[in-house]
Tab-separated table of C-alpha atoms in Angstrom:
chain	number	residue	atom	x	y	z
A	1	MET	CA	16.400	-36.759	-8.452
A	2	ILE	CA	12.817	-34.855	-8.810
A	3	ILE	CA	13.997	-32.263	-6.278
A	4	SER	CA	16.811	-31.266	-7.911
A	5	LYS	CA	15.211	-31.226	-11.512
A	6	THR	CA	12.274	-28.915	-10.221
A	7	LEU	CA	15.153	-26.736	-8.199
A	8	ARG	CA	17.190	-26.691	-11.595
A	9	SER	CA	13.778	-25.299	-13.626
A	10	LEU	CA	13.151	-22.810	-10.709
A	11	ILE	CA	17.025	-21.618	-11.401
A	12	ASN	CA	15.957	-21.313	-14.961
A	13	PHE	CA	12.719	-18.906	-14.277
A	14	GLY	CA	14.209	-17.070	-12.026
A	15	PRO	CA	14.321	-14.238	-13.765
A	16	ILE	CA	11.195	-14.748	-15.187
A	17	ILE	CA	9.398	-15.676	-11.702
A	18	LEU	CA	11.644	-11.666	-10.222
A	19	LEU	CA	9.939	-10.188	-12.798
A	20	TYR	CA	6.707	-11.094	-12.492
A	21	TYR	CA	6.794	-10.708	-8.616
A	22	LEU	CA	8.151	-7.004	-8.911
A	23	SER	CA	5.287	-6.188	-11.479
A	24	ILE	CA	2.720	-7.709	-9.047
A	25	SER	CA	3.766	-7.512	-5.589
A	26	GLU	CA	3.693	-3.666	-3.471
A	27	ILE	CA	7.675	-3.935	-3.358
A	28	ASP	CA	8.802	-0.529	-3.992
A	29	THR	CA	11.562	1.015	-6.014
A	30	HIS	CA	11.015	4.360	-4.823
A	31	PHE	CA	12.927	5.017	-1.856
A	32	GLU	CA	11.418	8.526	-0.924
A	33	ASN	CA	11.887	8.164	2.784
A	34	PHE	CA	15.616	7.585	2.162
A	35	PHE	CA	16.604	10.037	-0.412
A	36	GLU	CA	13.102	11.855	-2.206
A	37	ILE	CA	13.963	11.948	-5.646
A	38	LEU	CA	15.680	8.340	-5.516
A	39	SER	CA	13.700	5.717	-7.676
A	40	PHE	CA	14.506	3.492	-10.323
A	41	ASN	CA	12.797	0.455	-12.484
A	42	ILE	CA	14.211	-2.815	-11.451
A	43	GLN	CA	12.294	-4.265	-14.562
A	44	LEU	CA	13.857	-2.442	-17.166
A	45	ILE	CA	17.158	-3.964	-15.834
A	46	ILE	CA	16.169	-7.159	-15.890
A	47	ILE	CA	14.770	-7.049	-19.102
A	48	TYR	CA	17.559	-5.612	-20.681
A	49	PHE	CA	20.183	-8.107	-19.238
A	50	TRP	CA	18.427	-11.055	-20.348
A	51	VAL	CA	17.683	-10.158	-23.245
A	52	LEU	CA	20.833	-9.202	-24.363
A	53	LYS	CA	22.746	-12.160	-22.565
A	54	ARG	CA	19.964	-14.890	-22.907
A	55	PRO	CA	17.209	-14.407	-24.615
A	56	GLU	CA	15.794	-17.459	-24.174
A	57	VAL	CA	15.302	-17.171	-20.015
A	58	LEU	CA	12.589	-14.101	-21.005
A	59	GLY	CA	10.453	-14.707	-23.462
A	60	ASN	CA	8.548	-11.198	-25.365
A	61	GLY	CA	5.152	-13.059	-24.341
A	62	HIS	CA	6.244	-12.887	-20.154
A	63	ILE	CA	7.882	-9.366	-20.896
A	64	PHE	CA	4.187	-8.311	-22.544
A	65	PHE	CA	2.514	-9.994	-19.715
A	66	ALA	CA	4.583	-8.176	-16.820
A	67	GLY	CA	4.227	-5.160	-18.623
A	68	LEU	CA	-0.091	-5.427	-18.307
A	69	ILE	CA	0.156	-6.611	-14.919
A	70	ASN	CA	2.225	-3.761	-13.542
A	71	ASP	CA	0.022	-1.101	-15.423
A	72	VAL	CA	-2.773	-2.538	-13.015
A	73	VAL	CA	-0.921	-2.472	-10.205
A	74	MET	CA	0.423	1.363	-10.786
A	75	GLY	CA	-3.193	2.583	-12.241
A	76	ILE	CA	-1.820	3.704	-15.369
A	77	PRO	CA	-3.506	2.881	-18.853
A	78	LEU	CA	-3.157	-0.749	-19.639
A	79	GLY	CA	-0.421	-1.616	-22.526
A	80	LEU	CA	1.992	1.177	-21.346
A	81	SER	CA	4.162	-0.646	-18.994
A	82	SER	CA	4.296	-3.472	-21.927
A	83	LEU	CA	5.174	-0.992	-24.598
A	84	THR	CA	7.682	0.134	-22.668
A	85	TYR	CA	9.537	-2.880	-21.585
A	86	LEU	CA	9.279	-4.290	-25.281
A	87	ALA	CA	10.857	-1.005	-26.619
A	88	VAL	CA	14.016	-1.819	-24.571
A	89	SER	CA	13.335	-5.685	-25.445
A	90	LEU	CA	14.068	-4.300	-28.937
A	91	VAL	CA	16.905	-2.334	-28.063
A	92	ALA	CA	18.431	-5.404	-26.522
A	93	THR	CA	17.589	-7.904	-29.388
A	94	TYR	CA	19.104	-5.307	-31.651
A	95	VAL	CA	22.307	-4.570	-29.852
A	96	LYS	CA	22.722	-8.373	-29.594
A	97	ASN	CA	22.531	-8.984	-32.978
A	98	MET	CA	24.857	-6.612	-34.106
A	99	THR	CA	27.603	-7.198	-31.593
A	100	VAL	CA	29.470	-10.592	-30.770
A	101	ASN	CA	30.879	-9.988	-27.339
A	102	THR	CA	29.814	-7.395	-25.181
A	103	ARG	CA	31.428	-5.585	-21.746
A	104	ILE	CA	29.990	-3.942	-19.197
A	105	THR	CA	30.910	-0.465	-20.327
A	106	THR	CA	28.793	-1.240	-24.063
A	107	ASP	CA	26.341	-2.778	-22.035
A	108	TRP	CA	25.862	0.514	-20.320
A	109	PHE	CA	26.038	2.538	-22.721
A	110	THR	CA	23.398	0.698	-24.851
A	111	PHE	CA	21.113	0.244	-21.968
A	112	PHE	CA	21.077	4.087	-21.633
A	113	ILE	CA	19.582	4.384	-24.855
A	114	ALA	CA	17.568	1.815	-24.375
A	115	ILE	CA	16.014	3.419	-21.108
A	116	LEU	CA	16.094	6.521	-22.876
A	117	PHE	CA	13.922	5.160	-25.725
A	118	SER	CA	11.587	3.709	-23.312
A	119	ASN	CA	10.944	6.503	-20.620
A	120	LEU	CA	10.544	8.778	-23.856
A	121	ILE	CA	7.924	6.642	-25.304
A	122	PHE	CA	6.177	6.330	-21.908
A	123	TYR	CA	6.290	9.768	-21.100
A	124	PHE	CA	5.153	10.912	-25.078
A	125	LEU	CA	1.922	8.303	-24.665
A	126	ILE	CA	1.100	9.418	-21.079
A	127	ILE	CA	1.202	13.343	-21.642
A	128	ASN	CA	-0.378	13.283	-25.270
A	129	PHE	CA	-3.210	10.788	-24.782
A	130	SER	CA	-3.932	10.026	-21.193
A	131	ASP	CA	-5.722	12.180	-18.374
A	132	LEU	CA	-2.927	11.677	-16.277
A	133	SER	CA	0.245	13.976	-15.914
A	134	ILE	CA	3.657	12.630	-15.038
A	135	SER	CA	6.524	14.963	-13.914
A	136	PHE	CA	9.134	15.174	-16.508
A	137	VAL	CA	12.021	15.653	-13.753
A	138	ASP	CA	11.126	12.372	-11.938
A	139	ILE	CA	10.729	10.368	-15.282
A	140	SER	CA	14.517	11.620	-15.660
A	141	TYR	CA	15.670	10.919	-11.846
A	142	ASN	CA	13.836	7.574	-12.189
A	143	THR	CA	16.083	7.235	-15.335
A	144	PHE	CA	19.581	8.847	-14.335
A	145	PHE	CA	19.014	6.354	-10.999
A	146	THR	CA	18.259	3.533	-13.116
A	147	LEU	CA	21.400	3.968	-14.848
A	148	ILE	CA	23.234	4.483	-12.241
A	149	PHE	CA	22.008	0.959	-10.427
A	150	PHE	CA	22.760	-1.001	-13.830
A	151	PRO	CA	26.312	-2.128	-13.059
A	152	PHE	CA	25.214	-3.193	-9.503
A	153	PHE	CA	22.460	-5.852	-11.234
A	154	TRP	CA	24.956	-6.621	-14.022
A	155	PHE	CA	27.151	-7.630	-11.284
A	156	ILE	CA	24.633	-9.953	-10.148
A	157	PHE	CA	23.119	-11.230	-12.740
A	158	SER	CA	26.448	-12.043	-14.438
A	159	PHE	CA	27.137	-14.079	-11.584
A	160	TYR	CA	23.700	-15.928	-11.577
A	161	ASN	CA	23.994	-16.136	-15.243
A	162	SER	CA	27.554	-17.712	-14.725
A	163	THR	CA	27.279	-20.221	-11.785
A	164	LEU	CA	23.707	-20.735	-11.190
A	165	LEU	CA	21.742	-21.019	-14.542
A	166	ILE	CA	22.030	-23.990	-16.447
A	167	ASN	CA	21.621	-23.638	-20.244
A	168	ARG	CA	18.827	-25.663	-21.090
A	169	TYR	CA	19.074	-25.215	-25.045
A	170	VAL	CA	23.039	-25.851	-24.819
B	1	MET	CA	27.978	3.685	-46.019
B	2	SER	CA	25.422	1.983	-47.586
B	3	SER	CA	26.460	-1.361	-46.193
B	4	SER	CA	26.364	-0.233	-42.566
B	5	ARG	CA	22.882	0.991	-43.004
B	6	ASP	CA	21.958	-2.569	-44.679
B	7	ASP	CA	23.324	-3.692	-41.386
B	8	PHE	CA	21.076	-1.489	-39.199
B	9	GLY	CA	18.236	-2.608	-41.637
B	10	ILE	CA	19.067	-6.017	-41.634
B	11	ALA	CA	19.236	-6.317	-37.760
B	12	PHE	CA	16.152	-4.142	-36.817
B	13	ARG	CA	14.200	-6.238	-39.162
B	14	SER	CA	15.969	-9.250	-37.140
B	15	ALA	CA	15.204	-7.764	-33.890
B	16	LEU	CA	11.216	-7.089	-34.642
B	17	LEU	CA	10.275	-10.421	-36.171
B	18	GLN	CA	12.440	-13.041	-35.083
B	19	ARG	CA	11.037	-15.859	-33.331
B	20	GLY	CA	12.189	-19.134	-32.197
B	21	ALA	CA	12.180	-22.069	-29.879
B	22	ALA	CA	11.979	-20.167	-26.838
B	23	GLN	CA	10.410	-17.011	-28.433
B	24	LYS	CA	6.565	-17.752	-29.263
B	25	PHE	CA	6.102	-13.985	-30.317
B	26	SER	CA	7.684	-12.112	-32.432
B	27	LEU	CA	8.269	-8.096	-30.653
B	28	ILE	CA	6.305	-6.606	-33.480
B	29	SER	CA	3.021	-8.321	-33.173
B	30	LEU	CA	3.674	-7.469	-29.087
B	31	ILE	CA	4.340	-4.147	-29.498
B	32	ILE	CA	0.931	-3.680	-31.957
B	33	LEU	CA	-1.305	-5.330	-29.540
B	34	ALA	CA	0.610	-3.374	-26.476
B	35	ILE	CA	-0.521	-0.366	-28.664
B	36	ILE	CA	-3.941	-1.570	-29.320
B	37	ILE	CA	-4.730	-2.292	-25.726
B	38	PHE	CA	-3.776	1.222	-24.822
B	39	PHE	CA	-5.731	3.131	-26.862
B	40	LEU	CA	-8.701	0.697	-26.217
B	41	ASP	CA	-8.171	1.615	-22.762
B	42	THR	CA	-7.034	5.116	-22.887
B	43	TYR	CA	-10.346	6.179	-25.018
B	44	ASN	CA	-12.248	4.728	-22.506
B	45	LEU	CA	-14.360	2.351	-24.606
B	46	LYS	CA	-17.588	0.820	-23.012
B	47	PHE	CA	-16.534	-3.293	-23.274
B	48	MET	CA	-13.127	-2.221	-21.843
B	49	ASN	CA	-14.812	-1.181	-18.371
B	50	PRO	CA	-15.902	-4.527	-17.424
B	51	ILE	CA	-12.934	-6.284	-19.230
B	52	ARG	CA	-10.528	-3.962	-16.915
B	53	SER	CA	-12.742	-4.473	-13.122
B	54	VAL	CA	-12.490	-7.832	-13.566
B	55	ILE	CA	-8.962	-7.785	-14.509
B	56	ASN	CA	-8.079	-5.230	-11.986
B	57	ASP	CA	-9.934	-6.821	-9.136
B	58	GLY	CA	-8.348	-10.211	-10.133
B	59	ILE	CA	-5.064	-8.745	-9.955
B	60	TYR	CA	-5.132	-6.446	-6.883
B	61	ARG	CA	-6.191	-9.799	-4.788
B	62	VAL	CA	-2.640	-12.064	-6.866
B	63	SER	CA	-0.736	-8.631	-5.629
B	64	LEU	CA	-2.042	-8.893	-2.112
B	65	VAL	CA	-1.024	-12.526	-1.939
B	66	ALA	CA	2.433	-11.264	-3.650
B	67	SER	CA	2.851	-8.986	-1.265
B	68	SER	CA	2.806	-11.137	1.675
B	69	PRO	CA	6.399	-11.586	2.335
B	70	SER	CA	7.248	-8.108	2.130
B	71	ARG	CA	4.715	-7.802	4.744
B	72	PHE	CA	6.245	-10.213	6.961
B	73	LEU	CA	9.661	-8.516	7.788
B	74	PRO	CA	8.114	-5.329	9.526
B	75	ASN	CA	4.975	-7.521	11.275
B	76	LEU	CA	7.849	-9.414	12.837
B	77	THR	CA	9.651	-6.319	13.555
B	78	GLU	CA	6.614	-4.920	15.040
B	79	GLY	CA	6.061	-7.981	17.036
B	80	ILE	CA	9.645	-8.228	19.035
B	81	THR	CA	8.988	-4.359	19.078
B	82	ASN	CA	5.864	-5.455	21.211
B	83	LEU	CA	7.416	-7.575	23.133
B	84	ILE	CA	9.748	-5.463	24.471
B	85	GLY	CA	6.769	-3.067	25.416
B	86	VAL	CA	7.767	-0.302	23.914
B	87	LYS	CA	4.619	-0.581	21.081
B	88	ASN	CA	1.933	0.131	24.159
B	89	GLU	CA	3.356	2.704	25.269
B	90	ASN	CA	3.889	4.165	22.086
B	91	ALA	CA	0.029	3.889	21.393
B	92	ARG	CA	-1.108	5.038	24.177
B	93	LEU	CA	0.457	8.321	23.325
B	94	LYS	CA	-0.026	8.271	20.054
B	95	LYS	CA	-3.349	7.851	21.060
B	96	GLU	CA	-3.335	10.528	23.318
B	97	LEU	CA	-1.871	13.057	21.428
B	98	GLU	CA	-4.295	12.321	18.459
B	99	ILE	CA	-6.768	13.194	21.286
B	100	TYR	CA	-5.301	16.771	21.926
B	101	LYS	CA	-4.984	17.345	18.202
B	102	LEU	CA	-8.707	16.377	17.885
B	103	LYS	CA	-9.789	18.782	20.170
B	104	GLU	CA	-7.649	21.147	18.956
B	105	LEU	CA	-8.622	20.879	15.024
B	106	ASN	CA	-12.468	20.747	16.559
B	107	VAL	CA	-12.394	23.879	18.207
B	108	GLU	CA	-10.730	26.051	15.454
B	109	TYR	CA	-12.558	23.973	12.174
B	110	LEU	CA	-16.081	25.142	14.618
B	111	THR	CA	-14.669	28.970	15.071
B	112	ASN	CA	-14.026	28.745	10.993
B	113	GLN	CA	-16.831	27.255	10.264
B	114	ASN	CA	-19.402	29.443	12.523
B	115	LYS	CA	-17.789	32.569	10.626
B	116	ASN	CA	-17.251	31.387	7.308
B	117	LEU	CA	-20.303	29.366	6.711
B	118	LYS	CA	-22.563	30.758	4.727
B	119	LYS	CA	-19.645	32.553	3.021
B	120	ILE	CA	-18.227	28.903	1.673
B	121	LEU	CA	-21.045	26.585	2.019
B	122	GLU	CA	-22.738	26.694	-1.193
B	123	THR	CA	-23.643	23.283	-0.766
B	124	ASP	CA	-27.400	21.411	0.317
B	125	GLU	CA	-27.770	19.867	3.835
B	126	THR	CA	-27.971	16.753	2.444
B	127	LEU	CA	-24.199	16.756	2.837
B	128	PHE	CA	-23.865	16.815	5.840
B	129	GLU	CA	-24.903	13.458	6.497
B	130	LYS	CA	-22.442	11.085	6.433
B	131	ASN	CA	-22.818	7.609	5.720
B	132	ILE	CA	-19.083	5.889	6.341
B	133	ILE	CA	-17.784	3.082	5.093
B	134	LEU	CA	-14.661	1.679	6.776
B	135	SER	CA	-12.077	0.070	4.291
B	136	LYS	CA	-8.666	-2.047	4.041
B	137	VAL	CA	-5.498	-0.771	2.160
B	138	LEU	CA	-4.790	-3.606	0.151
B	139	ILE	CA	-1.993	-2.153	-2.279
B	140	ASP	CA	0.131	0.895	-1.680
B	141	LYS	CA	2.929	0.365	-3.940
B	142	ASN	CA	5.041	3.543	-3.841
B	143	SER	CA	5.435	4.724	-7.962
B	144	PRO	CA	7.727	7.322	-8.416
B	145	TYR	CA	5.219	8.782	-10.331
B	146	LEU	CA	1.516	7.971	-9.248
B	147	LYS	CA	0.936	8.489	-5.748
B	148	SER	CA	-2.074	6.017	-5.263
B	149	ILE	CA	-3.852	3.271	-3.133
B	150	ILE	CA	-6.209	0.103	-3.729
B	151	ILE	CA	-8.596	-0.203	-1.337
B	152	ASN	CA	-10.825	-3.674	-0.871
B	153	ARG	CA	-13.989	-2.193	-1.340
B	154	GLY	CA	-15.828	-1.069	-4.565
B	155	SER	CA	-18.702	-1.033	-6.940
B	156	GLN	CA	-20.315	-3.798	-4.460
B	157	SER	CA	-20.206	-1.720	-1.544
B	158	GLY	CA	-21.602	1.589	-3.153
B	159	ILE	CA	-18.417	3.575	-3.882
B	160	LEU	CA	-18.493	5.491	-6.720
B	161	LYS	CA	-16.283	7.394	-8.513
B	162	GLY	CA	-14.957	11.133	-6.805
B	163	MET	CA	-15.853	9.826	-2.997
B	164	PRO	CA	-13.409	11.587	-0.496
B	165	VAL	CA	-11.648	9.129	1.467
B	166	MET	CA	-10.402	9.872	4.887
B	167	ASP	CA	-7.659	8.363	7.118
B	168	LYS	CA	-9.402	9.185	10.316
B	169	ASP	CA	-11.292	12.089	9.948
B	170	PHE	CA	-8.200	13.695	7.835
B	171	LEU	CA	-8.966	13.601	4.174
B	172	ILE	CA	-6.375	11.735	2.583
B	173	GLY	CA	-8.002	11.464	-1.321
B	174	ARG	CA	-10.756	10.848	-3.670
B	175	ILE	CA	-11.561	7.902	-5.555
B	176	VAL	CA	-10.483	7.561	-9.161
B	177	GLU	CA	-11.435	4.082	-10.225
B	178	THR	CA	-14.146	1.676	-9.225
B	179	ASN	CA	-13.929	-1.907	-9.515
B	180	TYR	CA	-16.179	-4.430	-7.961
B	181	LEU	CA	-14.628	-5.454	-5.363
B	182	SER	CA	-11.793	-2.935	-5.086
B	183	SER	CA	-11.199	0.900	-5.602
B	184	ARG	CA	-8.134	3.067	-6.838
B	185	VAL	CA	-7.267	6.200	-4.068
B	186	LEU	CA	-5.717	8.794	-6.168
B	187	LEU	CA	-3.903	10.710	-2.787
B	188	LEU	CA	-3.427	14.225	-2.024
B	189	ASN	CA	-0.022	14.244	-3.036
B	190	ASP	CA	-0.432	12.906	-6.522
B	191	LEU	CA	0.310	15.483	-9.476
B	192	ASN	CA	-3.281	15.061	-10.692
B	193	SER	CA	-4.697	16.129	-7.096
B	194	ARG	CA	-6.796	19.145	-6.724
B	195	ILE	CA	-8.846	19.970	-3.853
B	196	PRO	CA	-10.701	23.112	-3.529
B	197	VAL	CA	-10.003	23.807	-0.148
B	198	THR	CA	-10.240	27.096	2.402
B	199	PHE	CA	-7.787	28.475	5.889
B	200	GLY	CA	-7.238	31.011	7.894
B	201	LYS	CA	-9.528	33.698	9.842
B	202	ASN	CA	-10.761	35.285	6.426
B	203	GLY	CA	-11.849	31.672	4.504
B	204	VAL	CA	-9.644	32.453	2.111
B	205	GLN	CA	-10.191	29.690	-0.535
B	206	ALA	CA	-7.431	27.978	-2.603
B	207	ILE	CA	-6.836	24.873	-4.477
B	208	LEU	CA	-4.761	21.863	-2.842
B	209	LYS	CA	-2.289	20.678	-5.636
B	210	GLY	CA	-0.642	17.545	-5.456
B	211	ASN	CA	3.093	18.235	-6.552
B	212	GLY	CA	4.404	14.594	-6.347
B	213	GLY	CA	6.556	14.886	-3.348
B	214	THR	CA	5.262	14.762	0.513
B	215	LYS	CA	3.786	18.279	0.564
B	216	PRO	CA	1.395	19.374	-1.559
B	217	VAL	CA	1.136	23.381	-2.534
B	218	LEU	CA	-1.641	25.803	-1.945
B	219	GLU	CA	-2.334	27.147	-5.604
B	220	TYR	CA	-4.795	30.258	-6.961
B	221	LEU	CA	-4.641	32.037	-3.911
B	222	PRO	CA	-5.816	35.979	-3.608
B	223	GLU	CA	-3.616	38.220	-5.182
B	224	GLY	CA	-0.279	38.936	-3.282
B	225	TYR	CA	-1.358	36.965	-0.393
B	226	ILE	CA	1.372	35.248	1.796
B	227	VAL	CA	0.493	31.836	3.415
B	228	GLU	CA	1.312	32.126	6.848
B	229	GLU	CA	2.773	29.018	8.671
B	230	GLY	CA	0.798	26.948	10.989
B	231	VAL	CA	-2.341	27.365	9.652
B	232	ASP	CA	-4.825	24.710	9.010
B	233	VAL	CA	-6.175	23.772	6.317
B	234	PHE	CA	-10.007	22.140	5.837
B	235	THR	CA	-11.700	21.152	2.523
B	236	SER	CA	-13.902	23.770	1.358
B	237	GLY	CA	-16.404	22.161	-0.246
B	238	LYS	CA	-16.912	24.276	-3.296
B	239	ASP	CA	-17.014	21.167	-5.598
B	240	GLY	CA	-19.797	19.475	-4.117
B	241	ILE	CA	-17.958	16.248	-3.776
B	242	PHE	CA	-15.854	16.773	-0.608
B	243	LEU	CA	-17.776	17.786	3.141
B	244	PRO	CA	-17.063	20.965	3.744
B	245	GLY	CA	-14.350	21.520	6.959
B	246	SER	CA	-12.652	18.051	6.533
B	247	PRO	CA	-9.257	18.763	7.943
B	248	ILE	CA	-6.364	17.866	5.712
B	249	GLY	CA	-2.990	19.511	6.687
B	250	ILE	CA	-0.784	22.338	8.353
B	251	THR	CA	0.441	25.227	6.457
B	252	THR	CA	4.354	25.172	6.163
B	253	LYS	CA	6.756	27.347	4.318
B	254	ASN	CA	6.420	28.007	0.244
B	255	LYS	CA	2.913	27.672	0.156
B	256	GLU	CA	3.251	23.905	0.848
B	257	VAL	CA	0.684	21.945	3.376
B	258	LYS	CA	1.961	19.175	5.319
B	259	LEU	CA	-0.629	16.364	5.387
B	260	PHE	CA	-2.128	15.686	8.958
B	261	SER	CA	-2.089	11.859	7.592
B	262	GLU	CA	0.959	10.490	6.114
B	263	PRO	CA	-0.160	8.603	3.483
B	264	SER	CA	2.771	6.092	3.287
B	265	GLN	CA	1.567	5.020	6.460
B	266	LEU	CA	-2.323	3.848	5.696
B	267	SER	CA	-3.885	0.551	6.544
B	268	PHE	CA	-7.287	0.966	7.014
B	269	VAL	CA	-9.922	4.276	5.462
B	270	LYS	CA	-12.672	5.631	5.502
B	271	ILE	CA	-15.013	6.357	2.477
B	272	ASP	CA	-17.729	8.382	2.631
B	273	LEU	CA	-21.067	7.704	0.832
B	274	ALA	CA	-22.437	10.744	1.128
B	275	LYS	CA	-22.248	12.070	-2.407
B	276	LYS	CA	-23.817	9.327	-3.489
B	277	ARG	CA	-27.089	9.652	-1.156
B	278	LYS	CA	-26.961	12.672	-2.408
B	279	GLU	CA	-27.340	11.524	-6.061
B	280	ASP	CA	-29.834	8.996	-4.902
B	281	PHE	CA	-32.022	11.659	-3.986
């Protein structure tokens, strides 16, 4: 009984655990050894999907802290990733408020707006307010590949959502 | 028209201010908090330094632990390879190759140094005194934007910002952030890296600029200068930070430099504390 309860809560916390783990671990999302320009941001996909589909699973506070951790690990100014993550969360919440039922195509399109918005914030802040310089081309590639990989993760997360996740609030 | 604008306003306001059973914080409050933290950190206010240092040290340690599963798989593969005996042979061959490379580099370095010493050195003798410490690479997360690594030595070990970092005898980058127990090294291929270098028989001066890719490029070359392929590139020491003559890489086409040390394969690095000694004097 206790084991099944623990397992259930562990499954419910899956997206949060994954988000924190990706932010803190040195798992790469830049595969330059395979293809120099291939990089994507799984965190943005996780945030967008779960805020859109089941916001109770991924709290804003967790998104904020995951961003702070990511900033420390990546060596970029504190608060920057938090802002970009929250920007994605804002778009997802807005889309959720405005729509009743969405399909992968609509999710994909609105996700494009979300990552465009968040990556523009990222680029604007880092170029104008920090000593770091980053390449606009790299950000564009990252945005492109994140968008390309979205459906793949959408299906995985949808499967997880529909078959494994137990709704705690029903 | 006005109704759709109202809908937008309501949905947007709701998205920003909404709180519920699982959402303990509204988005707007967290966004404001993130902006405040960003500007406090960006403008490097003094009281932020110790806070950032403690946070960094803590998170780097946790990150090291969290990354252990991702390191397990390569280690396992390496273990199997070791069993078969290929690893030993590979290591022996690598060692031999390294010795030959070093010998070749030493000869070229000495020849170039003799020719250009007076011309390229504006540093004092204390820079030649080496005081090197060994450090382990804690995190080498391969970011799509920034190329840096975290090492397990910080201000406690006497590390200061700007100190050169080497892999064997090859320069790989410099310290850009120090915490009490850890430091961040900006690698040569990072977009923000600029290193004064010298190469060729005439001791041509240039700046090696990271481009975010695997091969940094030579900039600020003499007008009309054509870079030959296969020429070794060394630090010039013009900035007074790096020791002159540290090997960096070899020129390839399009003014690019192939680094001697592969940035993604670093396990242990050496930090040259010579700069600190100079500052102490």
